[in-house]
mmCIF file of C-alpha atoms and ligand atoms in Angstrom:
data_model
loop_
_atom_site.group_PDB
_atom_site.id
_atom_site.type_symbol
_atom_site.label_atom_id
_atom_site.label_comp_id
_atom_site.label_asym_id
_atom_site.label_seq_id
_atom_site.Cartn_x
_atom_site.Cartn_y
_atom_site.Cartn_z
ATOM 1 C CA UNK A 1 -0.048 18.296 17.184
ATOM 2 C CA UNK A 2 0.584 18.365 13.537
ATOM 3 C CA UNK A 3 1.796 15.302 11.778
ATOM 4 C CA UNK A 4 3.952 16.292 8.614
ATOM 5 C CA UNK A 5 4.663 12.879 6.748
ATOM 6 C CA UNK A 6 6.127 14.563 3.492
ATOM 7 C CA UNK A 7 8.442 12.523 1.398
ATOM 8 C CA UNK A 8 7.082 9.611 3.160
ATOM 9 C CA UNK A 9 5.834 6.232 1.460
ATOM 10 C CA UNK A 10 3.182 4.370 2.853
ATOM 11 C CA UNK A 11 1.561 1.115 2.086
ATOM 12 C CA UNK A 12 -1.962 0.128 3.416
ATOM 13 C CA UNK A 13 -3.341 -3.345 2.220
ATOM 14 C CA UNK A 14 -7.131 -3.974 2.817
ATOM 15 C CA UNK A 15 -7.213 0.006 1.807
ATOM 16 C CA UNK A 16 -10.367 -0.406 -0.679
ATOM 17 C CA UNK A 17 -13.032 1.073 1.248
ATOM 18 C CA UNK A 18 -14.334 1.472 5.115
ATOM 19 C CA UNK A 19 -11.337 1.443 7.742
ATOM 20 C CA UNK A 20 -8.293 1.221 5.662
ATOM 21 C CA UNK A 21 -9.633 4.013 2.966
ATOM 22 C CA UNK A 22 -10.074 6.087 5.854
ATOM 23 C CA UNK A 23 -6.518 5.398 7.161
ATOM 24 C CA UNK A 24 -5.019 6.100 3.382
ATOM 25 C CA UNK A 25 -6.817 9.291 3.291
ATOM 26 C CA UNK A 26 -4.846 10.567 6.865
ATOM 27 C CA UNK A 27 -1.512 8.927 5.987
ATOM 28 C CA UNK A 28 -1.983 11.273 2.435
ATOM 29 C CA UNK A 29 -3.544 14.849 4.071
ATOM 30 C CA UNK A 30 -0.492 14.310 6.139
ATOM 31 C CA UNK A 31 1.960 14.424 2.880
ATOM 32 C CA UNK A 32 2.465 10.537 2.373
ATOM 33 C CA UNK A 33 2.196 8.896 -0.922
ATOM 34 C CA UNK A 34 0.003 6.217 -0.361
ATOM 35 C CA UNK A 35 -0.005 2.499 -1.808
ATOM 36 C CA UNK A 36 -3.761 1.511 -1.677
ATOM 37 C CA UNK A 37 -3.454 -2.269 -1.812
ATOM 38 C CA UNK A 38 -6.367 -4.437 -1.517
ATOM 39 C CA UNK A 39 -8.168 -8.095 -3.445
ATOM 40 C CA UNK A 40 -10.448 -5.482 -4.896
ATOM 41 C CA UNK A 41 -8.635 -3.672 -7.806
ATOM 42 C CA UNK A 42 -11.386 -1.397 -8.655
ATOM 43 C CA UNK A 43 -12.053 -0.786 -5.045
ATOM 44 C CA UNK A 44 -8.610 0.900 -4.967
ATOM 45 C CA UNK A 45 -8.393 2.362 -7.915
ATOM 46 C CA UNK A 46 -12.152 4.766 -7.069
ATOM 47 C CA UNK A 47 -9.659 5.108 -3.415
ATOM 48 C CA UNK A 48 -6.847 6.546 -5.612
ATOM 49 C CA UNK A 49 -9.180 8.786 -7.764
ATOM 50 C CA UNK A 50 -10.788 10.565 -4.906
ATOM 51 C CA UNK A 51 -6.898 11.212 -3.253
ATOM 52 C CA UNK A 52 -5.986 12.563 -6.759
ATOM 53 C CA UNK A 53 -9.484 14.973 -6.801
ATOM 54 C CA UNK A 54 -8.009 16.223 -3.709
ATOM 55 C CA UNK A 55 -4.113 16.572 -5.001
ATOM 56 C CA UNK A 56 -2.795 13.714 -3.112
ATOM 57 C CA UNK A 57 -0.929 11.272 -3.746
ATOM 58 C CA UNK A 58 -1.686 7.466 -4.016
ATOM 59 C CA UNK A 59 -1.217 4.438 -6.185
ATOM 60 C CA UNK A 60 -3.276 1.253 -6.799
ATOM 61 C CA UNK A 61 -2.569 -2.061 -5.946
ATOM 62 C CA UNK A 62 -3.999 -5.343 -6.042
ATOM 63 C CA UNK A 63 -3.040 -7.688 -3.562
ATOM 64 C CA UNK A 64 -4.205 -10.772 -1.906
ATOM 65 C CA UNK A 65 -2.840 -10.526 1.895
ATOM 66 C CA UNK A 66 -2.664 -14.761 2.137
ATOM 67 C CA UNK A 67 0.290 -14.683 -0.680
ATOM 68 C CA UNK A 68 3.424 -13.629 1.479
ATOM 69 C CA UNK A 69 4.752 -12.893 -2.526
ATOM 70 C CA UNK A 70 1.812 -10.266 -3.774
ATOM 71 C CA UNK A 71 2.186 -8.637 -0.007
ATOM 72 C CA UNK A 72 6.132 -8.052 -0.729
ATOM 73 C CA UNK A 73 5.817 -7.323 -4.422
ATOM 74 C CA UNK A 74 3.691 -4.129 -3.327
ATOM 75 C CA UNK A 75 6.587 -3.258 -0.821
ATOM 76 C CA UNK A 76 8.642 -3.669 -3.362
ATOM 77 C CA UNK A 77 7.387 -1.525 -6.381
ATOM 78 C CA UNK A 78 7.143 0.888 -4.046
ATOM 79 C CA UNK A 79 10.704 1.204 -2.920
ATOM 80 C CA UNK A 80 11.351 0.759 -6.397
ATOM 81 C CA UNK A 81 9.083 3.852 -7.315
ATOM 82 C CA UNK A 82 9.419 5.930 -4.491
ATOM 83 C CA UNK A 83 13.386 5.066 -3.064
ATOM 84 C CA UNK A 84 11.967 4.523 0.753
ATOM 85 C CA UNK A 85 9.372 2.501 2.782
ATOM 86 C CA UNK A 86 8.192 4.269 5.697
ATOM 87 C CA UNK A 87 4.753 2.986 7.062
ATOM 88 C CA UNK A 88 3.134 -0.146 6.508
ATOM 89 C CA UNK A 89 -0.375 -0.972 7.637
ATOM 90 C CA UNK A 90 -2.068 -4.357 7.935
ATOM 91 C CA UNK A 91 -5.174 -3.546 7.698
ATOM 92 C CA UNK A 92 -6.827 -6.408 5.325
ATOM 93 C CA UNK A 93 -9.543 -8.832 7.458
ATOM 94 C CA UNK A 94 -12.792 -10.897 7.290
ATOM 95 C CA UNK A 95 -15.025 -11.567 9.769
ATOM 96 C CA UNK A 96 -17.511 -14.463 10.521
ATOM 97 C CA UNK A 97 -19.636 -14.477 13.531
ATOM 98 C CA UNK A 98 -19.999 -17.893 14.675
ATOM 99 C CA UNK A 99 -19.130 -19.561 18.078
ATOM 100 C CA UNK A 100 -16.705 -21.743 18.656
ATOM 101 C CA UNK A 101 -18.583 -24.870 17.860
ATOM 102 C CA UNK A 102 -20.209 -23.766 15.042
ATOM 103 C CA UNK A 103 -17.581 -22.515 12.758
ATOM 104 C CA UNK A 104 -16.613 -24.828 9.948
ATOM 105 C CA UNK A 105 -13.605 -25.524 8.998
ATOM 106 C CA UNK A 106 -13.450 -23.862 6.063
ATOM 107 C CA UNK A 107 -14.507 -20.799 7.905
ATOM 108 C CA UNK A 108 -11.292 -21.373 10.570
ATOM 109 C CA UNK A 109 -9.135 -21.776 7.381
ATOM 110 C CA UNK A 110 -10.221 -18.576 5.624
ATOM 111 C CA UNK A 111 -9.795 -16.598 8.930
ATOM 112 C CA UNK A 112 -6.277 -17.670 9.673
ATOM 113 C CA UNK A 113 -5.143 -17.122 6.228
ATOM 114 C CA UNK A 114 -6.308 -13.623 5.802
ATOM 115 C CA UNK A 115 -6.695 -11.967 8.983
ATOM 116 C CA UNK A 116 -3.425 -13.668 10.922
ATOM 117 C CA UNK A 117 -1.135 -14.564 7.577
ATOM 118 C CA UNK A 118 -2.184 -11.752 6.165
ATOM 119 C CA UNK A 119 -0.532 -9.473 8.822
ATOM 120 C CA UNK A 120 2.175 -11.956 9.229
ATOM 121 C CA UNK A 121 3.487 -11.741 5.965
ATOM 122 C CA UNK A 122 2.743 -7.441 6.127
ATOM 123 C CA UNK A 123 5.338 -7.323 9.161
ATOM 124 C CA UNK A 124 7.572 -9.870 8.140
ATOM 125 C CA UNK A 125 8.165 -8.389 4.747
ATOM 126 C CA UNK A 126 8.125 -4.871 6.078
ATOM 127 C CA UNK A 127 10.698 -5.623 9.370
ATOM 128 C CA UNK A 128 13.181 -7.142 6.896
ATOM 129 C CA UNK A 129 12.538 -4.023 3.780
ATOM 130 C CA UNK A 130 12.807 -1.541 6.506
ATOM 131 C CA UNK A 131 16.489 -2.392 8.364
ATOM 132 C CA UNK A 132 18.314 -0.786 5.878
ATOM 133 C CA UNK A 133 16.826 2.261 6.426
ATOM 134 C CA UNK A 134 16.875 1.930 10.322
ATOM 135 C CA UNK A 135 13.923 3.843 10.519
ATOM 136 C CA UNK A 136 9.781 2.576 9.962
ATOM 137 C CA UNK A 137 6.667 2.165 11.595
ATOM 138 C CA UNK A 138 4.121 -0.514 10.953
ATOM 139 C CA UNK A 139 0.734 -1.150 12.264
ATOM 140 C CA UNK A 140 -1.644 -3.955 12.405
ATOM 141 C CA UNK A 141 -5.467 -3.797 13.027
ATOM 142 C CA UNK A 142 -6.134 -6.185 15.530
ATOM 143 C CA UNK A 143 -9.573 -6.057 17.515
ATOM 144 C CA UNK A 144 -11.478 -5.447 20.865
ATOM 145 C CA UNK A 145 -12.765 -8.800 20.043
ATOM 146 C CA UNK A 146 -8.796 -10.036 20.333
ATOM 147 C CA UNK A 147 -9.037 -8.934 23.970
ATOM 148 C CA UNK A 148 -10.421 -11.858 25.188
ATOM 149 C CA UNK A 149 -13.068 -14.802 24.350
ATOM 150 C CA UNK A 150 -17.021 -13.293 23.598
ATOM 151 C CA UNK A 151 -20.224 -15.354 24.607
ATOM 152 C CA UNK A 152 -21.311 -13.790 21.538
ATOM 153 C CA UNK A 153 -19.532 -15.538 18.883
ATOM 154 C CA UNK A 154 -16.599 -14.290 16.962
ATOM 155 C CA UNK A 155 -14.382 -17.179 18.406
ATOM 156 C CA UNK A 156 -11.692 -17.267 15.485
ATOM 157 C CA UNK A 157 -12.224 -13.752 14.127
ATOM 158 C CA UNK A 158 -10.952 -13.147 17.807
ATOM 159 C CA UNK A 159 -8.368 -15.751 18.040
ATOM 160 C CA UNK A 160 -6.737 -14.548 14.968
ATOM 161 C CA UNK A 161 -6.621 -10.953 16.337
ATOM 162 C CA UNK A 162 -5.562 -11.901 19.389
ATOM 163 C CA UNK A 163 -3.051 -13.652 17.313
ATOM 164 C CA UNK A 164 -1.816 -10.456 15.761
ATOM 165 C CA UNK A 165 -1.492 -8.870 19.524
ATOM 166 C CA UNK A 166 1.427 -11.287 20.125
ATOM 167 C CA UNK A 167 2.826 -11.464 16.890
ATOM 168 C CA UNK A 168 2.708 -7.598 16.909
ATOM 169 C CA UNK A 169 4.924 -7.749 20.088
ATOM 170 C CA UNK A 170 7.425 -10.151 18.624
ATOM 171 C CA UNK A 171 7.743 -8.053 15.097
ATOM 172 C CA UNK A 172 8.386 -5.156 17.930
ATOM 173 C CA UNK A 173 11.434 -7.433 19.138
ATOM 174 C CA UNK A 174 12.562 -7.834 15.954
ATOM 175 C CA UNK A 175 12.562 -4.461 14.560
ATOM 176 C CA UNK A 176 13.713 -2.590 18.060
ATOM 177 C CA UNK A 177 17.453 -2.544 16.923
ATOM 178 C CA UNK A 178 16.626 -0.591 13.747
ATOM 179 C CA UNK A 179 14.545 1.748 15.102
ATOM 180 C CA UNK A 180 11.342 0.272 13.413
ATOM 181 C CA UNK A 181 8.150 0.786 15.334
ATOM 182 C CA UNK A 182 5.086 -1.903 15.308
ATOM 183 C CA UNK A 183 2.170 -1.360 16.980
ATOM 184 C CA UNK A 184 -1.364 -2.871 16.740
ATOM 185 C CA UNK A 185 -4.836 -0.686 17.184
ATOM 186 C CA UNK A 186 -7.870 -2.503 18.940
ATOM 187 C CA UNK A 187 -10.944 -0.539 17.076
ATOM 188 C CA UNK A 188 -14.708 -1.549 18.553
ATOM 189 C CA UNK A 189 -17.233 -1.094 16.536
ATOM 190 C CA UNK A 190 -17.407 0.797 13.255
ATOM 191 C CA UNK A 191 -20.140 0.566 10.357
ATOM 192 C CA UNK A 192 -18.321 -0.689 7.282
ATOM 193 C CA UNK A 193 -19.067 -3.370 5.070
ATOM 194 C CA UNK A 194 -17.638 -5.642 7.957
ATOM 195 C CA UNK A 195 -20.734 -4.549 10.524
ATOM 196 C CA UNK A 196 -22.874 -4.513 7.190
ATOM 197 C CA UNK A 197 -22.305 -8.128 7.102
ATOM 198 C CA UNK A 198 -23.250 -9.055 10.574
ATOM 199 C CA UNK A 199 -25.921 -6.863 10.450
ATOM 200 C CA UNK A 200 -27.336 -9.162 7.336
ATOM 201 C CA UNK A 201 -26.617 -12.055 9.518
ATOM 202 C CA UNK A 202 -28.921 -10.864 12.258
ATOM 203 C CA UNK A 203 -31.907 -9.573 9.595
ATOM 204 C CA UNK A 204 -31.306 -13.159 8.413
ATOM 205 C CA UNK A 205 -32.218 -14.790 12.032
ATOM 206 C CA UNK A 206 -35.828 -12.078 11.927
ATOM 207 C CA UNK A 207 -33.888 -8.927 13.526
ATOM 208 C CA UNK A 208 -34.690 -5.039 12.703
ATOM 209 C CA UNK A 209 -31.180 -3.880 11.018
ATOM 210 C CA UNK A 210 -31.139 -0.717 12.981
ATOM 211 C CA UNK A 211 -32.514 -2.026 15.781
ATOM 212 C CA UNK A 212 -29.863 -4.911 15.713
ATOM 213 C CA UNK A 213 -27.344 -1.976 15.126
ATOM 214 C CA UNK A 214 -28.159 0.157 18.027
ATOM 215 C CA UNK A 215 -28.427 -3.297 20.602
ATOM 216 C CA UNK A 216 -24.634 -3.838 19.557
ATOM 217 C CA UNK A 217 -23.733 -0.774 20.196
ATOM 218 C CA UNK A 218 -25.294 -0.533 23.905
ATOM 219 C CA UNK A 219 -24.517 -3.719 24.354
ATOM 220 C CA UNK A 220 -20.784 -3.404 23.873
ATOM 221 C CA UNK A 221 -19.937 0.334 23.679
ATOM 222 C CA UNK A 222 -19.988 2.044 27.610
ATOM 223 C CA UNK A 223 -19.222 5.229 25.844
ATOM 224 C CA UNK A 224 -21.891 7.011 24.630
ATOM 225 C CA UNK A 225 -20.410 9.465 22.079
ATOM 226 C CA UNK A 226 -22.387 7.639 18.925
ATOM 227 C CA UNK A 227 -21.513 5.772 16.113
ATOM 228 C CA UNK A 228 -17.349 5.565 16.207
ATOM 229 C CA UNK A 229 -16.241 6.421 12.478
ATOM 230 C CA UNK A 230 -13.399 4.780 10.688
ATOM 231 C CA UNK A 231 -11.579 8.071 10.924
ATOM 232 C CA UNK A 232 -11.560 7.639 14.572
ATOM 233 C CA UNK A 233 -9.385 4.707 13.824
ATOM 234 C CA UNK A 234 -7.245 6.389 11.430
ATOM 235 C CA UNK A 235 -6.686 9.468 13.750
ATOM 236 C CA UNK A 236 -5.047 6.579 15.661
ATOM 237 C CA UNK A 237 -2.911 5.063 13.095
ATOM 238 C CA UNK A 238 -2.324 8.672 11.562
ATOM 239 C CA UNK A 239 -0.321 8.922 15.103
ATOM 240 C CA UNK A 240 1.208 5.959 15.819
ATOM 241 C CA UNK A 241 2.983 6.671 12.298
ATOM 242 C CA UNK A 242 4.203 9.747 13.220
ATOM 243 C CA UNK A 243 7.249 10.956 15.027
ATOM 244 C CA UNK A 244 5.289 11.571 17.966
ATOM 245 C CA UNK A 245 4.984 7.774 18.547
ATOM 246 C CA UNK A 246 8.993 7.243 17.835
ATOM 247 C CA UNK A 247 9.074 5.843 21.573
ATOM 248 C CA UNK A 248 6.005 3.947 21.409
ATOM 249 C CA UNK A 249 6.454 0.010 20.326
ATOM 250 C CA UNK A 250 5.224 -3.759 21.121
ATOM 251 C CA UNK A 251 1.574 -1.898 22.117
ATOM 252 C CA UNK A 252 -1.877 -2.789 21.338
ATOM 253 C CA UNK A 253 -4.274 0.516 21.643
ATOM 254 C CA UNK A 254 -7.772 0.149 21.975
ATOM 255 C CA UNK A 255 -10.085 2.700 20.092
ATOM 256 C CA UNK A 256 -12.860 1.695 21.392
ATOM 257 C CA UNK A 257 -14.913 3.561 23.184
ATOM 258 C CA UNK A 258 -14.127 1.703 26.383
ATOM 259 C CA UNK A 259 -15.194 -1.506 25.170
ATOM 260 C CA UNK A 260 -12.625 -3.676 26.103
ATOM 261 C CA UNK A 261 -13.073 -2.935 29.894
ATOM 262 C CA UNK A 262 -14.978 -5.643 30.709
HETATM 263 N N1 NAD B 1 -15.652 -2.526 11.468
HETATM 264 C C1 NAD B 1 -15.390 -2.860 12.718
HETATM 265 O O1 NAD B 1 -16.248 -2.701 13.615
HETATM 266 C C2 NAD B 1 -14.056 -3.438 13.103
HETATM 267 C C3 NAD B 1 -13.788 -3.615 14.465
HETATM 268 C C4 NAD B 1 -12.563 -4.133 14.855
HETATM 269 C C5 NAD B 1 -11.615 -4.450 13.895
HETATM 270 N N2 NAD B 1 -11.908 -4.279 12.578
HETATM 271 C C6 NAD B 1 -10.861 -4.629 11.622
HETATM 272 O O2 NAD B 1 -10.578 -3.497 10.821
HETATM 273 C C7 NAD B 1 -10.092 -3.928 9.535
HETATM 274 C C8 NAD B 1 -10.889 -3.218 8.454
HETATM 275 O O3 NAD B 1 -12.244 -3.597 8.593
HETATM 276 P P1 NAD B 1 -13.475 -2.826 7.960
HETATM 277 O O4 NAD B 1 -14.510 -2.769 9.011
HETATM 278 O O5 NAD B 1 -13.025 -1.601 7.271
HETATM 279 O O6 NAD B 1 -13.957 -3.949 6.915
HETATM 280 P P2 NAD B 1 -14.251 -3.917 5.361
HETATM 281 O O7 NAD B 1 -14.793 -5.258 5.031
HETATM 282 O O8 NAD B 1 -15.033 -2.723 4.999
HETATM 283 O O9 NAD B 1 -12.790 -3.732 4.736
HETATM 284 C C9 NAD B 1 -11.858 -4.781 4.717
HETATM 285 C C10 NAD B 1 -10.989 -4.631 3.485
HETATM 286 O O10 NAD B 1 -10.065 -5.723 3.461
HETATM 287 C C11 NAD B 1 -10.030 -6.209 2.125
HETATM 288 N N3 NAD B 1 -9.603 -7.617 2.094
HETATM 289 C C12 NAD B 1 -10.279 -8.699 2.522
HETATM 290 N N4 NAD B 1 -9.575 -9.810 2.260
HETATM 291 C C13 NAD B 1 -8.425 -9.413 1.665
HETATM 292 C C14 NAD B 1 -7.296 -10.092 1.158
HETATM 293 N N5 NAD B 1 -7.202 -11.440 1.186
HETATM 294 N N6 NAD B 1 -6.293 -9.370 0.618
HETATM 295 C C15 NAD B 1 -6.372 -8.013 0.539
HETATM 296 N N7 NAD B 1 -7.426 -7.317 0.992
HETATM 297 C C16 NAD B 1 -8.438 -8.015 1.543
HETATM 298 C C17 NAD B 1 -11.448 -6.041 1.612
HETATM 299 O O11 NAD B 1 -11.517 -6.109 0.189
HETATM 300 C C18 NAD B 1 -11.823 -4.686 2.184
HETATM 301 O O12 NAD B 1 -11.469 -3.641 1.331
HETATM 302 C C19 NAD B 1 -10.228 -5.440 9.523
HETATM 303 O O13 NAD B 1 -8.984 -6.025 9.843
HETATM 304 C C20 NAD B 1 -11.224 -5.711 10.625
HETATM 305 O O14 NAD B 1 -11.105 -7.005 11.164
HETATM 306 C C21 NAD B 1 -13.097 -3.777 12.157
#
């Protein structure tokens, strides 16, 4: 299976580093021209560089996912630049680990704005740029931890992907008549800055980081391949953007080495 997206435009917001740089680099060995959006300006812009080392094509953005109007303006310069919008990926999130009783309400707000506004306004914006072209494909990154609630924690980091599930069904609805595609991808658990994070959070509370790091992983991973890279997750996304997914829509895949079984 090779995925030829030449002449195609993509935009990825949260594309700075970890998950989404690994998604722009796919969507761009594949022939797209990427828009690397993310709140970090110089984050893109090192994302960009290392595309252009490799001749490919990309172009820096910054954009703050919670502002339906910075999430459109990218769309829009690049229809302006480019003619076309082909692939849009919400990809932008924060995480916080707390349980449901302990997360403050600042915390709740942050969480809903970013991680479930910010893919709102990434498929409402792209649903209504793409119909004229009656053609697209836009993905969301949702969660295993959107599958269902976690003794753990992650209470609203899950209910906001879980959030994105649904609304990635009714965006599916809504772009079915002009054959626009929108999918969300479940990853489990990958070491970004994200895990980075949590893994601070635990060394906070007296834990050994890689000890902490290898107890998540048994404790939630069945599959024991190793670490899961964020390439894994952009092989993924690399597919669901291609034509080999045109009858693939409304779905949620997990990539996560079995994690959401339980
Ligand atoms: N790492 C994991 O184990 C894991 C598992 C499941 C889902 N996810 C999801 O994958 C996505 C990427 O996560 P990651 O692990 O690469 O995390 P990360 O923290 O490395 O990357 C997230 C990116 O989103 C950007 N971002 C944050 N707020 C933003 C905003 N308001 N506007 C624009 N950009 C913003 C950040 O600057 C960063 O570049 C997230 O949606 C996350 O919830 C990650």
């Amino acid at each position: 299976m090779k995925v030829n997206l030449a002449e195609q435009t993509a935009v990825v917001y949260g594309a700075g580093r970890g998950i989404g740089e690994a998604i722009v680099n796919e969507l761009a060995k594949a022939g797209a021209k990427v828009y690397v959006a993310d709140l970090i300006k110089e984050n893109c812009e090192h994302v960009v560089d290392e595309l252009k080392k490799k001749g490919l094509e990309g172009v820096a953005v910054s954009c703050d996912v919670s502002k339906f109007d910075q999430v459109d303006a990218v769309m829009e310069q690049a229809e302006k630049e480019t003619g076309r919008l082909d692939i849009v990926v919400n990809n932008a999130g924060i995480v916080t680990l707390g349980s449901f009783l302990e997360t403050t309400q600042d915390e709740i707000s942050k969480l809903i704005n970013v991680n479930l506004m910010g893919a709102s306004n990434g498929l409402q914006a792209g649903v209504k740029r793409m119909q004229k072209y009656n053609h697209g494909k836009i993905v969301s990154t949702a969660s295993f931890a959107g599958r269902h609630a976690m003794k753990e924690g992650f209470a609203y980091y899950g209910m906001t992907k879980a959030a994105i599930i649904y609304l990635t069904q009714a965006a599916a609805y809504a772009g079915a008549d002009y054959n626009i595609n929108v999918n969300s991808i479940c990853p489990g658990i990958i070491r970004t800055p994200m895990w980075e994070k949590i893994l601070d959070a635990n060394v906070a509370a007296g834990a050994d980081r890689e000890t902490s790091w290898h107890d998540n992983l048994k404790h939630f991973i069945p599959l024991e391949r190793g670490d899961q890279k964020p390439e894994d997750i952009a092989y993924a996304v690399l597919f669901l953007c291609s034509e080999y997914a045109d009858h693939i829509t409304g779905q949620a895949l997990n990539i996560d080495g079995g994690a959401s079984m339980d």
